[in-house]
Short mmCIF file of C-alpha atoms in Angstrom, two decimals:
data_model
loop_
_atom_site.label_atom_id
_atom_site.label_comp_id
_atom_site.label_asym_id
_atom_site.label_seq_id
_atom_site.Cartn_x
_atom_site.Cartn_y
_atom_site.Cartn_z
CA ASP A 272 -6.74 2.91 7.82
CA GLN A 273 -3.67 4.74 9.30
CA GLN A 274 -2.65 2.25 11.88
CA VAL A 275 0.52 3.61 12.87
CA LYS A 276 0.00 7.48 13.57
CA GLN A 277 2.23 10.63 13.70
CA ASN A 278 0.59 13.17 14.26
CA SER A 279 3.12 16.07 14.58
CA PRO A 280 4.62 16.26 10.85
CA SER A 281 6.92 18.98 12.29
CA LEU A 282 8.63 19.75 15.71
CA SER A 283 11.70 22.20 16.19
CA VAL A 284 13.90 22.46 19.27
CA GLN A 285 16.70 24.39 20.47
CA GLU A 286 20.28 22.81 20.37
CA GLY A 287 20.72 21.51 23.92
CA ARG A 288 17.11 20.96 24.66
CA ILE A 289 14.70 17.44 24.73
CA SER A 290 13.03 16.51 21.89
CA ILE A 291 10.27 14.37 22.02
CA LEU A 292 8.63 12.40 19.28
CA ASN A 293 4.95 10.96 19.13
CA CYS A 294 3.27 7.78 18.13
CA ASP A 295 0.11 5.71 18.21
CA TYR A 296 -0.59 2.61 17.22
CA THR A 297 -4.08 1.05 17.19
CA ASN A 298 -3.63 -2.26 16.24
CA SER A 299 -3.10 -4.54 19.14
CA MET A 300 -1.33 -6.86 17.48
CA PHE A 301 1.83 -5.12 17.28
CA ASP A 302 4.76 -5.91 19.80
CA TYR A 303 8.15 -4.66 18.33
CA PHE A 304 8.33 -1.46 18.02
CA LEU A 305 11.44 1.03 15.81
CA TRP A 306 12.26 3.92 15.42
CA TYR A 307 13.92 5.10 11.47
CA LYS A 308 15.58 8.02 10.98
CA LYS A 309 15.93 9.46 7.36
CA TYR A 310 17.80 12.15 5.97
CA PRO A 311 17.29 13.50 2.82
CA ALA A 312 18.29 11.72 -0.73
CA GLU A 313 19.13 8.41 1.29
CA GLY A 314 17.34 5.35 2.89
CA PRO A 315 16.32 5.56 6.53
CA THR A 316 18.74 4.35 8.92
CA PHE A 317 17.54 2.04 12.12
CA LEU A 318 17.65 4.60 15.41
CA ILE A 319 16.24 2.28 18.31
CA SER A 320 13.51 -0.48 18.91
CA ILE A 321 11.11 -1.88 21.96
CA SER A 322 9.86 -5.09 22.37
CA SER A 323 6.50 -5.02 24.18
CA ILE A 324 7.82 -6.89 27.09
CA LYS A 325 9.44 -3.73 27.70
CA ASP A 326 8.69 0.09 28.88
CA LYS A 327 12.04 1.64 28.16
CA ASN A 328 15.04 1.19 25.81
CA GLU A 329 17.95 3.03 26.14
CA ASP A 330 20.64 3.78 23.33
CA GLY A 331 23.08 6.94 24.29
CA ARG A 332 21.28 10.39 23.67
CA PHE A 333 18.31 8.11 22.79
CA THR A 334 15.35 6.72 24.63
CA VAL A 335 12.02 5.03 23.89
CA PHE A 336 8.89 4.71 25.64
CA LEU A 337 6.24 2.59 25.31
CA ASN A 338 2.55 2.91 27.34
CA LYS A 339 0.57 -0.63 25.27
CA SER A 340 -2.43 0.81 27.51
CA ALA A 341 -2.51 3.82 25.99
CA LYS A 342 -0.97 2.20 22.64
CA HIS A 343 1.24 5.47 22.53
CA LEU A 344 5.86 5.34 22.19
CA SER A 345 7.58 8.78 22.18
CA LEU A 346 11.15 8.90 21.51
CA HIS A 347 13.43 11.21 23.53
CA ILE A 348 16.72 12.23 22.33
CA VAL A 349 18.63 14.44 25.24
CA PRO A 350 20.28 16.08 24.63
CA SER A 351 19.25 17.47 20.59
CA GLN A 352 21.84 18.43 18.28
CA PRO A 353 21.98 20.39 14.56
CA GLY A 354 22.61 16.32 13.28
CA ASP A 355 19.35 15.35 14.69
CA SER A 356 17.54 17.05 12.52
CA ALA A 357 15.98 14.87 9.42
CA VAL A 358 12.63 12.60 9.25
CA TYR A 359 12.13 10.53 11.87
CA PHE A 360 9.48 7.40 11.24
CA CYS A 361 7.88 5.36 13.93
CA ALA A 362 7.25 1.25 12.39
CA ALA A 363 5.36 -0.99 13.95
CA SER A 364 5.46 -4.88 13.71
CA PRO A 365 2.97 -7.82 15.20
CA ALA A 366 4.31 -11.49 16.88
CA GLY A 367 3.41 -13.41 14.61
CA GLY A 368 -0.15 -14.75 12.45
CA THR A 369 -0.79 -14.20 9.26
CA SER A 370 1.22 -10.62 9.13
CA TYR A 371 4.92 -12.07 10.45
CA GLY A 372 7.15 -10.67 8.31
CA LYS A 373 4.81 -7.09 8.27
CA LEU A 374 6.22 -3.81 9.25
CA THR A 375 3.87 -0.72 9.05
CA PHE A 376 4.87 2.74 9.38
CA GLY A 377 3.72 6.51 10.42
CA GLN A 378 3.66 9.56 7.96
CA GLY A 379 7.14 10.76 9.66
CA THR A 380 7.71 13.71 12.13
CA ILE A 381 10.18 16.12 10.36
CA LEU A 382 12.98 17.44 13.53
CA THR A 383 14.60 20.26 12.90
CA VAL A 384 17.44 21.29 15.95
CA HIS A 385 18.12 24.79 15.81
CA PRO A 386 21.80 25.65 16.77
CA GLU B 40 31.09 -2.78 1.99
CA ALA B 41 28.09 -4.21 3.38
CA GLN B 42 25.30 -2.72 1.34
CA VAL B 43 22.17 -2.98 -0.70
CA THR B 44 21.81 -1.43 -4.36
CA GLN B 45 18.53 -0.08 -5.77
CA ASN B 46 18.45 0.50 -10.02
CA PRO B 47 18.05 2.56 -11.42
CA ARG B 48 18.37 5.86 -9.08
CA TYR B 49 15.87 7.47 -10.81
CA LEU B 50 13.32 6.77 -13.65
CA ILE B 51 11.02 8.39 -15.52
CA THR B 52 8.48 6.54 -17.81
CA VAL B 53 5.23 6.45 -19.35
CA THR B 54 2.02 4.85 -18.31
CA GLY B 55 1.96 1.01 -19.27
CA LYS B 56 5.58 0.39 -20.37
CA LYS B 57 6.74 -2.38 -18.24
CA LEU B 58 9.58 -1.97 -15.69
CA THR B 59 11.87 -3.46 -13.32
CA VAL B 60 13.83 -2.23 -10.46
CA THR B 61 16.09 -4.65 -9.27
CA CYS B 62 17.40 -4.67 -5.60
CA SER B 63 20.59 -6.66 -4.44
CA GLN B 64 22.15 -6.91 -0.93
CA ASN B 65 25.74 -8.38 -0.24
CA MET B 66 24.85 -9.21 3.35
CA ASN B 67 23.80 -13.03 2.98
CA HIS B 68 20.68 -11.32 4.24
CA GLU B 69 17.25 -13.68 4.49
CA TYR B 70 14.55 -10.71 4.63
CA MET B 71 13.58 -8.28 2.06
CA SER B 72 11.23 -5.91 1.97
CA TRP B 73 9.98 -3.16 -0.47
CA TYR B 74 8.69 0.07 0.71
CA ARG B 75 7.01 3.24 -1.10
CA GLN B 76 7.33 6.69 0.33
CA ASP B 77 4.84 8.60 -0.39
CA PRO B 78 4.25 12.93 1.26
CA GLY B 79 1.71 12.34 3.84
CA LEU B 80 1.66 9.04 4.11
CA GLY B 81 5.22 7.46 5.40
CA LEU B 82 6.99 4.71 4.08
CA ARG B 83 4.20 1.73 2.90
CA GLN B 84 5.49 -1.86 2.97
CA ILE B 85 4.38 -3.44 -1.06
CA TYR B 86 6.42 -7.11 -0.48
CA TYR B 87 8.22 -8.96 1.94
CA SER B 88 10.45 -12.21 1.60
CA MET B 89 11.44 -13.85 4.39
CA ASN B 90 13.49 -15.94 2.26
CA VAL B 91 14.51 -17.73 -0.83
CA GLU B 92 10.80 -18.36 -3.15
CA VAL B 93 8.72 -17.23 0.02
CA THR B 94 7.12 -13.97 -0.31
CA ASP B 95 4.11 -11.73 0.61
CA LYS B 96 2.18 -9.04 0.12
CA GLY B 97 2.41 -6.16 2.43
CA ASP B 98 -0.36 -3.36 2.38
CA VAL B 99 0.22 -1.91 -0.73
CA PRO B 100 0.68 -5.05 -3.23
CA GLU B 101 -1.72 -3.66 -5.80
CA GLY B 102 -0.16 -3.17 -9.02
CA TYR B 103 3.26 -4.76 -8.43
CA LYS B 104 5.01 -7.95 -8.35
CA VAL B 105 8.07 -9.43 -7.00
CA SER B 106 9.84 -12.65 -7.20
CA ARG B 107 13.24 -13.62 -5.42
CA LYS B 108 14.81 -16.33 -7.14
CA GLU B 109 18.00 -16.33 -5.24
CA LYS B 110 19.10 -14.71 -2.00
CA ARG B 111 20.76 -11.53 -2.72
CA ASN B 112 18.37 -10.57 -4.95
CA PHE B 113 14.89 -9.00 -5.09
CA PRO B 114 13.43 -7.07 -8.00
CA LEU B 115 10.62 -4.91 -8.12
CA ILE B 116 8.17 -5.14 -11.50
CA LEU B 117 5.69 -2.83 -12.44
CA GLU B 118 3.72 -4.51 -15.32
CA SER B 119 2.21 -2.16 -16.62
CA PRO B 120 2.84 1.74 -14.54
CA SER B 121 0.22 4.44 -13.92
CA PRO B 122 0.83 7.82 -12.54
CA ASN B 123 -0.60 6.88 -8.81
CA GLN B 124 3.33 4.71 -9.23
CA THR B 125 5.01 7.58 -9.18
CA SER B 126 6.38 7.77 -5.33
CA LEU B 127 9.75 6.77 -3.85
CA TYR B 128 10.97 3.20 -3.85
CA PHE B 129 12.91 1.98 -0.97
CA CYS B 130 14.49 -1.80 -0.76
CA ALA B 131 15.38 -2.81 2.76
CA SER B 132 16.95 -6.39 4.29
CA SER B 133 17.59 -7.57 7.29
CA LEU B 134 19.27 -11.42 8.60
CA SER B 135 16.53 -12.33 9.27
CA TRP B 136 12.73 -11.30 10.10
CA GLY B 137 13.22 -8.98 13.27
CA GLU B 138 16.85 -8.10 12.80
CA THR B 139 17.41 -4.45 11.97
CA GLN B 140 16.83 -3.83 8.62
CA TYR B 141 19.46 -2.09 6.42
CA PHE B 142 17.94 0.35 3.60
CA GLY B 143 18.73 1.06 0.25
CA PRO B 144 19.29 4.60 -1.09
CA GLY B 145 16.16 4.36 -2.98
CA THR B 146 15.18 5.38 -6.28
CA ARG B 147 12.91 8.46 -7.72
CA LEU B 148 10.09 6.78 -10.27
CA LEU B 149 8.17 9.48 -12.38
CA VAL B 150 5.02 7.69 -14.46
CA LEU B 151 3.93 10.14 -17.13
#
């Protein structure tokens, strides 16, 4: 049962354009969401996060949007650069309860930014 | 340098031969966690630890054990590895739960 889903295995965009990566979740207990970026042969690195009390969080070229009613979040990268080419994972965690400390990831989306 | 280290980085073993993958962090982090990455499945949490002597199951704990006897170390133990445990394993740590997690470089395991 995949509670966090990234339905697009890959995305290809031109340098300078916008990249939009999507993520859907099913567990209504999730209230904190994160995006990680992963290059080959390296561990994932944290990119940006958002709490359920917000619907948008921005950090430089990266913006995460959260639509709680649709259980959907997206990561926007503007403008996209070739160095952004990587696998992007979204992840979600619950506020508390018995699952406090758990982090659930999506399957990942491979982003390729062409020069 | 602040980091999470894992050893070994690559390991080939045979079914049933007990093995341990070590994870160590030098950042005095309370929270540590193990994940496995498999094609099409993304990262899945195996076990996590909120602090010393406190561990709990993630989404895929079957076939794995962990211990947290000291703050810096969080070894992953496979008592009797099977081929379905062939995977890429990542250890991660954070100052506390909810803080940014820092990942190790990964351990690629092949069980024959």
